[in-house]
């Protein structure tokens, strides 16, 4: 428990690692996750460190592995492979070649297919237009194709350009052709039926086969340039039918060959990848570990003889034996002759804070750490938060039915907490709920309890103990009252009353103030732990005592008055029942004349209390600085003695404390200012924090009203209809009620109450004793390494 | 619609179960009929907060469990105490609508 209450004791240790076995020793330490390494070369920048080349190699390997993993669709565990780096490089080269080949083949295939389409479609043009005949240009008939020789006889040079163009560009192409060539070209085109892959983007797109017939050499050049502009794929147009058929045949065979080759290439690629996939997961982990170890080696420094590596670590005192054993293991693994050893050194630096938690307490420690990690060995609010946080939540949430649902949900999560699927989802929101499953469980259980006391279950009350109010007496017009024998919660009759809120408000406000003051006093009392532990006894008298007196004399008295009024004043004298608020205000103003006293001797007692409270303020303000100043002046005379004492002390914690003391004395102005700020903060804070606890009342009122409204507006509408139709109508009404209950009352109100309870802890409770400016202990452990692969969703 | 305010009265027997305790005076009501729930709950939470910590088996979590038990007992007992003291001597009673009074009269007595 000491660890959870206060954090573990840490010490600074020096590791002397023999050069040969340094790698293995650090690997062992990484497996165990015991220690945090300190940077011994802080002035060296990242590129000048000793092992920068090794880290570069590791990053290269990581890159290769990343590419590899992205081409894989699955991975599985297999046995470890050796010579990691060479293997990876070879694999990369091979993969690169194969992929490049595959791409080239695919491009070839595309061209051939386009050519085939083009030939087919232009053949259909030619056949189509053979019916029309022009005088000057004898056109093609079925069996005689374009004859260059007959053209030349006419002196006209009819040329053809054919190819493919993307569908999106065809209209612009046509228009450009018309404008440039002014009608000396004829363009016919048709769409290709199937989708062809665009070689640049790899996306399937529609292409159009076109055939341009032109006459004149220059027009031909222009047309060629224009088609280049529009990225057309041009193919040679065959001059006669035989040539066309030959080309088509040739193309067919070539396409078939290419298909086979491609198929084989893909098979080969798949095989290579499958082999790699067996070990890729292990490789990734290995590379991560190697990189981490080299990073740590960079943090160490070489000693004078250049044979030994020195590392400084923060190590928990209880784990020094484990540390020794790990070093021995590492030395043994590397077969070193000289063992590495560890040496504890005294230091005055503040160690980081380590608090060991189990799966139950880690949630609560998390919400405390979210505010701030505690200083080294100061009191940790987490063990108390385990109960007070769900309790304050439940005061605000207080509904039996909702609490039950919440508890069941959390219980389900707890039962299935070892289910891998639940643990490892990527959904951030679910992860947040899952991490806090124990918190939610406690919140639900406490809400059930407070719901029982508030007598509120889905906004209806339960008649467990019978109401203490007699209805017969009301009926007979003079009312009767008896507290029921078993009455231990709010009677059910209040739920039916019209002045329900008047009673509830008074009750809940007083309850909030009582709980708040007790919570804050608890916080102040916890600060004594800190004062005692850090050996600052003067704080006990000069800080804790005035604080406690101030709080209790004023607000503790308020609590006393509340209880007194409850016990002493009853309905008999309800007309003369005093208002506590007025009495409280009068106490401050020291006027007591207007109102009759609550009890004899009240004025005297109140004056006494106010005087004590007012006196404690200057004590709080000036006591500590004056005392420290006096100590400092006194110590200057005794300087020599103190130095001698310091050498004798062998506990480094005391050394640290003494250093801290010395540093404090050095600046008395600072100290005075600090204490003044603390005093003002505390005194004003007492008032404002007490009022802040009224949110317990406000939220519980809001929750009760919301659930009441939901019932009245939704469920009652469904329950009012009593025909057969009503039964059917009730089903969607109930589902609407359920959905709204879960989303508004459970999720929204739950989050809201969670947040407010958290704020009450962080601000009102913790500023009485907690500073939260520490550093968290982050051990070197392989299991905690962040993985860049996880971000890419590859693992 | 008339609403009726309940007032304190000490001579009418109320609940069928309570006929044994009829006629208790108002002033003594606080101590007498609060006594049973007081005793019950105080012993319950005393068991949880004072006795149970000794029964927790020794282990690494003993401190946390003991702290939790004590805090639970304190919080829950305080909460219940506030709830019951707030209504021990009420300064006013519930106001009911007439229909509610008829209905309750019919069903509860």
mmCIF file of C-alpha atoms in Angstrom, chain A residues 161 169 173 210 221-234:
data_model
loop_
_atom_site.group_PDB
_atom_site.id
_atom_site.type_symbol
_atom_site.label_atom_id
_atom_site.label_comp_id
_atom_site.label_asym_id
_atom_site.label_seq_id
_atom_site.Cartn_x
_atom_site.Cartn_y
_atom_site.Cartn_z
ATOM 1 C CA UNK A 161 -3.854 8.261 -88.827
ATOM 2 C CA UNK A 169 -10.898 14.523 -74.814
ATOM 3 C CA UNK A 173 -9.823 16.960 -80.289
ATOM 4 C CA UNK A 210 -10.546 7.254 -84.171
ATOM 5 C CA UNK A 221 2.133 16.806 -89.852
ATOM 6 C CA UNK A 222 -0.389 19.058 -88.199
ATOM 7 C CA UNK A 223 -2.675 16.189 -87.393
ATOM 8 C CA UNK A 224 0.214 14.245 -85.921
ATOM 9 C CA UNK A 225 1.186 17.150 -83.724
ATOM 10 C CA UNK A 226 -2.350 17.650 -82.546
ATOM 11 C CA UNK A 227 -2.761 14.008 -81.670
ATOM 12 C CA UNK A 228 0.510 14.118 -79.738
ATOM 13 C CA UNK A 229 -0.864 17.058 -77.858
ATOM 14 C CA UNK A 230 -3.894 15.146 -76.802
ATOM 15 C CA UNK A 231 -1.882 12.133 -75.645
ATOM 16 C CA UNK A 232 -3.357 9.802 -78.190
ATOM 17 C CA UNK A 233 -1.910 6.379 -78.645
ATOM 18 C CA UNK A 234 -1.241 6.098 -82.354
#
